[in-house]
Short mmCIF file of C-alpha atoms and ligand atoms in Angstrom, two decimals:
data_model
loop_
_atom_site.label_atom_id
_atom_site.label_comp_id
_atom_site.label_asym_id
_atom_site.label_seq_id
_atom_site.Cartn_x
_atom_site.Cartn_y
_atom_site.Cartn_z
CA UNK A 1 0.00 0.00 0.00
CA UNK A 2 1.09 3.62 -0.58
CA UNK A 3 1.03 6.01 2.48
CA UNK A 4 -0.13 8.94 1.78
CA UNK A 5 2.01 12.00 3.79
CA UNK A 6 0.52 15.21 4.32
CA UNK A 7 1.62 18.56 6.16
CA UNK A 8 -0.24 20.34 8.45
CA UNK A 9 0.31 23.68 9.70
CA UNK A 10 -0.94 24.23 13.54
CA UNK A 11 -1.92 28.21 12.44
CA UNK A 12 -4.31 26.78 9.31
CA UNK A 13 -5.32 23.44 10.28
CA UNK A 14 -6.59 22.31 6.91
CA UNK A 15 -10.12 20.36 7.25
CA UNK A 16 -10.19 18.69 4.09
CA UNK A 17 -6.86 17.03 5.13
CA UNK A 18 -8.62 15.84 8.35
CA UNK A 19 -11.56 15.29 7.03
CA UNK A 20 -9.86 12.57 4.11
CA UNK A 21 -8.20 11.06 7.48
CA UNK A 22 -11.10 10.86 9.45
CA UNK A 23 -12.85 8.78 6.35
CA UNK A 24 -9.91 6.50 6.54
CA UNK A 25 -10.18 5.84 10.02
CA UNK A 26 -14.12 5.28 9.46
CA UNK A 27 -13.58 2.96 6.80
CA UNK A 28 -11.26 0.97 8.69
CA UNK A 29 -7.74 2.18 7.77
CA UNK A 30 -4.97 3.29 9.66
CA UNK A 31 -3.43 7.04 9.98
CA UNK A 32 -0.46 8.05 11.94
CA UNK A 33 -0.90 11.22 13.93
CA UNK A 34 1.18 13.62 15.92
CA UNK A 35 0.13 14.59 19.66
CA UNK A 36 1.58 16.15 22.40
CA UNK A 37 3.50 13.45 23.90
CA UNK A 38 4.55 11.00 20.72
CA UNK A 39 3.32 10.27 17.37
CA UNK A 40 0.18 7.65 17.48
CA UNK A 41 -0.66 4.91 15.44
CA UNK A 42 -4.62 5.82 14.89
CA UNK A 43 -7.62 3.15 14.08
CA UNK A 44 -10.93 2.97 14.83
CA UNK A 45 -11.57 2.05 18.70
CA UNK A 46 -14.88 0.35 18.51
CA UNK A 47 -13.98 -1.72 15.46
CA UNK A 48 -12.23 -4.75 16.21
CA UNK A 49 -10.98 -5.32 12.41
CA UNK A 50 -8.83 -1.84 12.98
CA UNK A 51 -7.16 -2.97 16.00
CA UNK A 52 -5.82 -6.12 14.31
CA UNK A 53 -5.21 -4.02 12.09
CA UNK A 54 -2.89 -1.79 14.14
CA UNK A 55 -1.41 -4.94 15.60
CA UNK A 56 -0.24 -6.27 12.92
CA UNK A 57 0.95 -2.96 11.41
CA UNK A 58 3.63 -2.35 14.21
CA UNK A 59 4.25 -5.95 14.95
CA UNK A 60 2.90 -5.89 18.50
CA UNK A 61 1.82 -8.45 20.79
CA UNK A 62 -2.30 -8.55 20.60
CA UNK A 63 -1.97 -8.92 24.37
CA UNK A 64 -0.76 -5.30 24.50
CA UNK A 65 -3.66 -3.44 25.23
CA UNK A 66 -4.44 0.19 22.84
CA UNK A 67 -5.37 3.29 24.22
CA UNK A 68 -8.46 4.96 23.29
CA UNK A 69 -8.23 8.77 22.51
CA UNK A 70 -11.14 10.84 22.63
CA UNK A 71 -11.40 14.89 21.58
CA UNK A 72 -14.63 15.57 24.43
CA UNK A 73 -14.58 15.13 28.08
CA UNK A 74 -18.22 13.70 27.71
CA UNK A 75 -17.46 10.71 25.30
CA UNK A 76 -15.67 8.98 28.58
CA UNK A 77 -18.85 7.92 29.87
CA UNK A 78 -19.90 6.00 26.69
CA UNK A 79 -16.90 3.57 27.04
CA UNK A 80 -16.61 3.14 30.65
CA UNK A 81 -18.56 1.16 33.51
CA UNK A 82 -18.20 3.94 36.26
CA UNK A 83 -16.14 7.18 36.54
CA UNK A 84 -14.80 7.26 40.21
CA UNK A 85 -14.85 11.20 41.97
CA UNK A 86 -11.23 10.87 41.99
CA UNK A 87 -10.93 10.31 38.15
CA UNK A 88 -13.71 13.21 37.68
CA UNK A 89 -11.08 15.68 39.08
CA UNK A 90 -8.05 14.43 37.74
CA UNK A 91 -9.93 14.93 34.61
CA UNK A 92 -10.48 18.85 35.55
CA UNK A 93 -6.45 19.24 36.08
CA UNK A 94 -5.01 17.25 33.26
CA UNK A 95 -7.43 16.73 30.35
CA UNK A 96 -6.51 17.70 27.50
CA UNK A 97 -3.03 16.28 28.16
CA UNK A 98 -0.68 13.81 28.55
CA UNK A 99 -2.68 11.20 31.46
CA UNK A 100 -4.08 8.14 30.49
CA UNK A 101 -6.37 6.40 32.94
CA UNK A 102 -7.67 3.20 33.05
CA UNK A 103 -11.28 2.19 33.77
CA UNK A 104 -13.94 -0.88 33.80
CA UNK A 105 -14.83 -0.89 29.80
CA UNK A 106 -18.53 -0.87 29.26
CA UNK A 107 -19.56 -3.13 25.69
CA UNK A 108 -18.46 -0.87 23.35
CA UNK A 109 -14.94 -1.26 23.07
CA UNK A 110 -14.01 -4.72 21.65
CA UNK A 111 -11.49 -7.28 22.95
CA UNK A 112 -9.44 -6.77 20.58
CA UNK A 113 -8.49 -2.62 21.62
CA UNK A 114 -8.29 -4.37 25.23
CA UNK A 115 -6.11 -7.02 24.51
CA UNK A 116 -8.60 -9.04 26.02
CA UNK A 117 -9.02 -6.97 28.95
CA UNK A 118 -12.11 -6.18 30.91
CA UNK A 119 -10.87 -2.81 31.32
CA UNK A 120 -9.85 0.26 29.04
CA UNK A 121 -6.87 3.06 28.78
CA UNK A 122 -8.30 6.39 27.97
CA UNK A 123 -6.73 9.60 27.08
CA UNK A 124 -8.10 13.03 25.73
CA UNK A 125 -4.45 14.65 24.04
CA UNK A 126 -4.21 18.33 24.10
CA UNK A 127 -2.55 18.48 20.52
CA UNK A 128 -5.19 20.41 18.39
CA UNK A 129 -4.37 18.10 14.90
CA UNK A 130 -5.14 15.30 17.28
CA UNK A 131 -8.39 16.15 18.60
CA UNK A 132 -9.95 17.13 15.04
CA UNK A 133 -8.72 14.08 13.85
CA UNK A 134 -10.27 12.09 16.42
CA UNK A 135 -13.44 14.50 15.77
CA UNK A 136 -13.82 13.80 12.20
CA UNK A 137 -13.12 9.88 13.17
CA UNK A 138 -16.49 9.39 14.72
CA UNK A 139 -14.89 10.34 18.56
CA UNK A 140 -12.93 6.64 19.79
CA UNK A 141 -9.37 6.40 18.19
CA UNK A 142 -7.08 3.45 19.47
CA UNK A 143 -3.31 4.50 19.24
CA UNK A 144 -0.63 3.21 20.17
CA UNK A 145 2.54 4.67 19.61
CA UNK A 146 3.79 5.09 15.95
CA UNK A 147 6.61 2.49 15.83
CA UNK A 148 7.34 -0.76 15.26
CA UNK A 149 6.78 -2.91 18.33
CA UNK A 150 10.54 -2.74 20.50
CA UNK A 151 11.70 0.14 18.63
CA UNK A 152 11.67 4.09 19.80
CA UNK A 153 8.57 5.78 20.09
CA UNK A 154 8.06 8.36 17.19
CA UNK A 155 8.55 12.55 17.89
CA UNK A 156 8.59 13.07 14.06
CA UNK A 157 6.77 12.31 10.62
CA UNK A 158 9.87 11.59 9.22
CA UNK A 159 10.45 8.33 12.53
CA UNK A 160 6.94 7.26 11.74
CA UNK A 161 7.89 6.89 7.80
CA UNK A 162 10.78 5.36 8.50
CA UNK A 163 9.21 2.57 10.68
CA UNK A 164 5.62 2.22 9.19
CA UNK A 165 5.81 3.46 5.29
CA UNK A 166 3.68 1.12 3.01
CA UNK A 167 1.83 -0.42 6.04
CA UNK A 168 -0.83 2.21 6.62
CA UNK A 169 -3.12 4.26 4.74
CA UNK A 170 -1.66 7.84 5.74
CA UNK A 171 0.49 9.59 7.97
CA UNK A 172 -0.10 13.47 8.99
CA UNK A 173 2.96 15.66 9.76
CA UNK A 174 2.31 17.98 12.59
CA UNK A 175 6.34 18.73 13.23
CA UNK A 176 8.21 17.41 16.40
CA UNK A 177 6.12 16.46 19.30
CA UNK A 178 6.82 18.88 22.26
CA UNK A 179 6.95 16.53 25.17
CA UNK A 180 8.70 13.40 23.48
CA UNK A 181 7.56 10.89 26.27
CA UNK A 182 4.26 8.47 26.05
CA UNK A 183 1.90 9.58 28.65
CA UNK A 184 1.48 9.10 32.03
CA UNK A 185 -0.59 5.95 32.99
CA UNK A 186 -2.47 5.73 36.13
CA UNK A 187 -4.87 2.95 36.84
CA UNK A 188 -8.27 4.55 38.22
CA UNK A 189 -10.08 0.73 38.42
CA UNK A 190 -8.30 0.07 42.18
CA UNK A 191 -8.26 2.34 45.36
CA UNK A 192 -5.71 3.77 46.10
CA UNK A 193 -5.22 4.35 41.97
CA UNK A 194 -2.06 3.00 40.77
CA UNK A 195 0.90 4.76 38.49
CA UNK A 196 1.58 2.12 35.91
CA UNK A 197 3.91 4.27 33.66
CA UNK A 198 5.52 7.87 34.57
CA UNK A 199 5.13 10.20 32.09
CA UNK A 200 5.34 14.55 32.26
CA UNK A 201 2.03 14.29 34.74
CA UNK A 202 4.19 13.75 37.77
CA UNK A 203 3.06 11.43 40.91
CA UNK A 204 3.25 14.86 43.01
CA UNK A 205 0.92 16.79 40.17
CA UNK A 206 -1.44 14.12 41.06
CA UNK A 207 -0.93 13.88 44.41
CA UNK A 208 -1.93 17.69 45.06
CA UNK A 209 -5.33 17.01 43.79
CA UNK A 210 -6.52 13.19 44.78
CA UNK A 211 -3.94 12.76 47.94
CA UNK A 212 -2.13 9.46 48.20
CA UNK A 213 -1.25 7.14 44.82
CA UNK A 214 0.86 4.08 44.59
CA UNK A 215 3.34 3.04 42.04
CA UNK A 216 3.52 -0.49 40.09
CA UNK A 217 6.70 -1.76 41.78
CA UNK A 218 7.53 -3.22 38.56
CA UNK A 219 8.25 0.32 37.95
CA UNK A 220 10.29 0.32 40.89
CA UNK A 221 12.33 -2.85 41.35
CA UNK A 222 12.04 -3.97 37.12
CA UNK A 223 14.56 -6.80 38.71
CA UNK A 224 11.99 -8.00 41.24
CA UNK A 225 10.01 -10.44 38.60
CA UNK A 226 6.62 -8.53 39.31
CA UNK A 227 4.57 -8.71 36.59
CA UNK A 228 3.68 -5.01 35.50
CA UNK A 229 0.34 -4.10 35.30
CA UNK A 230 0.51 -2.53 32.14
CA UNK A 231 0.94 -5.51 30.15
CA UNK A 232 3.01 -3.10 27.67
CA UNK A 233 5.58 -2.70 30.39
CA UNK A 234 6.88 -6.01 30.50
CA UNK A 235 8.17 -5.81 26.73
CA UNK A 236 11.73 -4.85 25.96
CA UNK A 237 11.34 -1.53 24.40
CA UNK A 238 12.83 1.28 22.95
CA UNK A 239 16.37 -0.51 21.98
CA UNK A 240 18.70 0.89 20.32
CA UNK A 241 21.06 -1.87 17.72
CA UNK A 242 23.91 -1.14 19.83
CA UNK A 243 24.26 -2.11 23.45
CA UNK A 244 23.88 0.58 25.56
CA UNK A 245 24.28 0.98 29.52
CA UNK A 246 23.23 3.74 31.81
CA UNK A 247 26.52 5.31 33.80
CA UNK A 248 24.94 6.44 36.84
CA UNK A 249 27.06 8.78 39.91
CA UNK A 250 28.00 12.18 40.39
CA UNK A 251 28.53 14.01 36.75
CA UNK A 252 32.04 14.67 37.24
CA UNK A 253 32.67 10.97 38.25
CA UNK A 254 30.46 9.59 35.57
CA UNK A 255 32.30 12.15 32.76
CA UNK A 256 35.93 10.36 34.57
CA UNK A 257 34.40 6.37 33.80
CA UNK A 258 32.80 7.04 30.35
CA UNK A 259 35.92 8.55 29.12
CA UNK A 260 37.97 5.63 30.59
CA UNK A 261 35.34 2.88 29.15
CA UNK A 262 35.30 4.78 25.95
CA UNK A 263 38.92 4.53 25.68
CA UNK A 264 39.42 0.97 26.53
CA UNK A 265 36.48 -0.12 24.22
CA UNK A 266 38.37 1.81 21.45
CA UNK A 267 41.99 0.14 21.95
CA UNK A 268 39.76 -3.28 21.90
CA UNK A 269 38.69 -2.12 18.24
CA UNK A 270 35.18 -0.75 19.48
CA UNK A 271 33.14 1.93 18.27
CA UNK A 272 31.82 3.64 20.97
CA UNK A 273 28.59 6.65 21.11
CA UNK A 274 27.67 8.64 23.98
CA UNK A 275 24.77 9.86 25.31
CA UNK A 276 25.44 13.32 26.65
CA UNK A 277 24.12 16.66 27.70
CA UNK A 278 24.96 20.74 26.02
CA UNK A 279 26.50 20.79 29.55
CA UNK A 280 28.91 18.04 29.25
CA UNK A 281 29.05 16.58 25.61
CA UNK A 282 32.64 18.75 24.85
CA UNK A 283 33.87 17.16 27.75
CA UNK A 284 34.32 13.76 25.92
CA UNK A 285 37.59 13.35 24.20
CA UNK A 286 36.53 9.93 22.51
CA UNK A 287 33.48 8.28 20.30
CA UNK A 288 30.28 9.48 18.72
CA UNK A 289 28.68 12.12 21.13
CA UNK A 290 25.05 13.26 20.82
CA UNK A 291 24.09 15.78 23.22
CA UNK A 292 20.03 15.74 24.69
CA UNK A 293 19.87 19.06 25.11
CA UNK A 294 20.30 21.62 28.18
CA UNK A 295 20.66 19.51 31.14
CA UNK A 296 19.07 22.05 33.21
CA UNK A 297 15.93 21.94 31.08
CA UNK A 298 14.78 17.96 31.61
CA UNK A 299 11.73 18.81 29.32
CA UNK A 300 14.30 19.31 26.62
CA UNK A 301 16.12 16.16 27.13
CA UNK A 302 12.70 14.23 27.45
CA UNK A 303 11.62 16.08 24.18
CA UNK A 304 15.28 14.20 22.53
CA UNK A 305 15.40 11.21 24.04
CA UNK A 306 13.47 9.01 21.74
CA UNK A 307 15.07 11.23 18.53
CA UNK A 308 19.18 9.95 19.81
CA UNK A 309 17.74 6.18 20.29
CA UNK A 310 16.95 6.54 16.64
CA UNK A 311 20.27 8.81 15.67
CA UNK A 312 22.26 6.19 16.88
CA UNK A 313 21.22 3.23 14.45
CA UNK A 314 22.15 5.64 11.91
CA UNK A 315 25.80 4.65 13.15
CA UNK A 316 27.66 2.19 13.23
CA UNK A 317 28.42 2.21 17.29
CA UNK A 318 29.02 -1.41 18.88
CA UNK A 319 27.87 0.25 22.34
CA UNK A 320 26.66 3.81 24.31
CA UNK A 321 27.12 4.62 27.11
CA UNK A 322 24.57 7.70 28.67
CA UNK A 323 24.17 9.83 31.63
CA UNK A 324 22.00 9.21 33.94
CA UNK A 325 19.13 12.05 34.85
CA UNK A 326 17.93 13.75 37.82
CA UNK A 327 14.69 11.59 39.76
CA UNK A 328 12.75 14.88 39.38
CA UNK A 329 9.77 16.48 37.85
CA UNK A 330 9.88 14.13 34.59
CA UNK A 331 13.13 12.69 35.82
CA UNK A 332 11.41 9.37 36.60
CA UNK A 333 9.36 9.32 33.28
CA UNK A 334 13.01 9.72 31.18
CA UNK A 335 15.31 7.29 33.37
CA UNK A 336 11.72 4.62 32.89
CA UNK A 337 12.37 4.89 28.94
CA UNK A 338 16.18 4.79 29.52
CA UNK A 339 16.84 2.39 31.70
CA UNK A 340 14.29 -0.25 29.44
CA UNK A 341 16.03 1.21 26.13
CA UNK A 342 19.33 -0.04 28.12
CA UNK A 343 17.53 -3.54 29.33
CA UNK A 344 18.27 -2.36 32.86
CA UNK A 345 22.05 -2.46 32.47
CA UNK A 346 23.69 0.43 34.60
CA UNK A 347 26.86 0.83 36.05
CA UNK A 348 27.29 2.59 39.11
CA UNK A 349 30.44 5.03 39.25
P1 AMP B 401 1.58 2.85 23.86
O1 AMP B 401 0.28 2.88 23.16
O2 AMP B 401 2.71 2.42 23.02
O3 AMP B 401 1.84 4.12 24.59
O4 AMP B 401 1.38 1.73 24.97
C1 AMP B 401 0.19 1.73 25.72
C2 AMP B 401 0.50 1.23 27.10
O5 AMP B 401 -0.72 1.25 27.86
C3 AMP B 401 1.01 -0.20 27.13
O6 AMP B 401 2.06 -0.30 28.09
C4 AMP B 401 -0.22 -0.96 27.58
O7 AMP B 401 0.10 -2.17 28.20
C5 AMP B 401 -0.90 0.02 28.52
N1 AMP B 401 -2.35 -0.22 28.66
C6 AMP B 401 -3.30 0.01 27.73
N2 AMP B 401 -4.51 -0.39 28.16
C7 AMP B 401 -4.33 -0.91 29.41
C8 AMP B 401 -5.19 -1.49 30.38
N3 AMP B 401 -6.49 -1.64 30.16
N4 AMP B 401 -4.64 -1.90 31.54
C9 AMP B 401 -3.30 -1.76 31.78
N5 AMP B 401 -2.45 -1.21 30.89
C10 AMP B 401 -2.94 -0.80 29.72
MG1 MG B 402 4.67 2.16 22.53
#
């Protein structure tokens, strides 16, 4: 199949463009969209045929659950068994934005977008290409994120035709997506609710408006042989070709022990990347260095993280080696998709 690319511009959003995707997505097909956190992988929710579809498309596991993105607050409660109080006024704070919750699925939503599931991921995305799309779709679209299964998320049109070109119907370019993370996932079928993936809605945002929340310990302790709760979770994911290990201490001391691995790789005929920051990346006298952007600024690295995963296959590296980030704000959310990209391998300096 030939997949159709076209450009939007945020200032003009052009509605014949939507309106040609949202007839694909009615008629069964697949479109790739951009929204605030990463691109998505869009098919109809409430028809199981799409969500084989999508499956199949990206090479995922039908036992990995979709989420369901909807454009209007009210939709929710066509989907869904019950809306608990607390999910009501997470809802007020966070929708539209990057927080999925999950909730008892009424008979709507098929198996199939559940992986076989009696319960359902929902998000409403702030990104305004997004919700038209979603709008002009009929108001349920299932999407995961625009890659093929185990490989980086998408922040780009240009990722998304890379992994998915000739396997779906269309693929709209909204530019780089600003937050660069998947969203936050917090499980609103159990009391207390339950944080089954960090994301740039932070345990304490959440915790200022419904009090106490736990987190999956497979989230935790990924060594402890918990099942995660978000089936996704348990997948390797985000790998990049080369092996790559997370060099965690104080900078200075983790600067001292990359530049000493980098070197001994080398003299053992290695080719050797690095995952650095503006702050640090002249600092390395050795290897491929790609820099995530201003330290300081963790939205900027989260926004990059994903994008140097990818750079990196474009080399011919045998193994990275990265910093390790600060366990604040979205701290947790970007060491989560580092530390799986790295298969847990870290070396403490
Ligand atoms: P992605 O679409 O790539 O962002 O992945 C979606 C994530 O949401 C995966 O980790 C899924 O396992 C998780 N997820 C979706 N629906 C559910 C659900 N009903 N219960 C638990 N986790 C879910
Ligand atoms: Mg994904």
């Amino acid at each position: 199949m030939e997949t159709q690319i076209r450009r939007l511009d945020y200032d003009k959003i052009d509605d014949n463009i939507i309106n040609e995707a949202g007839q694909i997505l009615r008629n069964g097909g697949l479109v790739a969209f951009p929204t605030e956190t990463v691109y998505g992988l869009g098919g109809d929710a409430l028809n199981p045929e799409s969500s084989e579809k999508i499956y199949a498309a990206k090479g995922r596991p039908s036992d990995n659950p979709l989420i369901v993105h909807i454009a209007d607050k009210k939709d929710l409660y066509r989907i869904v068994r019950e809306v608990p109080e607390k999910a009501e006024r997470l809802m007020e704070s966070f929708w539209p934005g990057p927080l999925t919750m999950i909730f008892y699925k009424n008979e709507q939503v098929p198996e199939t977008t559940t992986g076989g599931l009696d319960t359902v991921a929902v998000r409403m995305p702030s990104d305004r290409i997004a919700s038209a799309l979603i709008k002009a779709a009929g108001g349920f679209v299932a999407a995961p994120s625009a890659n093929v299964s185990g490989r980086p998320s998408t922040t780009t049109a240009a990722h998304v035709e890379e992994d998915l070109n000739g396997r779906i119907e269309m693929i709209l370019d909204g530019g780089q997506a600003v937050i660069g993370l998947e969203s936050t996932i917090v499980d609103m079928s159990t009391e207390p609710p339950v944080i089954l993936r960090p994301g740039a809605v932070t345990k304490e945002m959440m915790e200022a408006v419904i009090g106490n929340l736990e987190v999956d310990k497979a989230i935790i302790a990924p060594d402890s042989g918990v099942k995660p709760k978000a089936p996704g979770m348990k997948y390797r994911h985000y790998a990049p070709r080369a092996d790559l290990a997370v060099v965690e201490g104080t900078t200075e001391a983790v600067i001292a022990a990359i530049n000493r691995m980098a070197e001994q790789d080398e003299e053992q005929g290695k080719k050797v990347g690095i995952i650095a920051t503006d702050e640090t990346a002249a600092r390395y006298a050795r290897g491929t260095v790609f820099s995530l952007g201003e330290r300081k600024h963790e939205e900027e690295i989260a926004m990059h993280l994903f994008e140097v995963l990818r750079d990196f296959d474009d080399t011919d590296v045998d193994c990275i080696y990265s910093e390790s980030f600060e366990e604040a704000s979205i701290g947790p959310a970007i060491m989560n998709r580092l530390l799986k990209a790295a298969g847990h391998k870290v070396i403490h300096v």
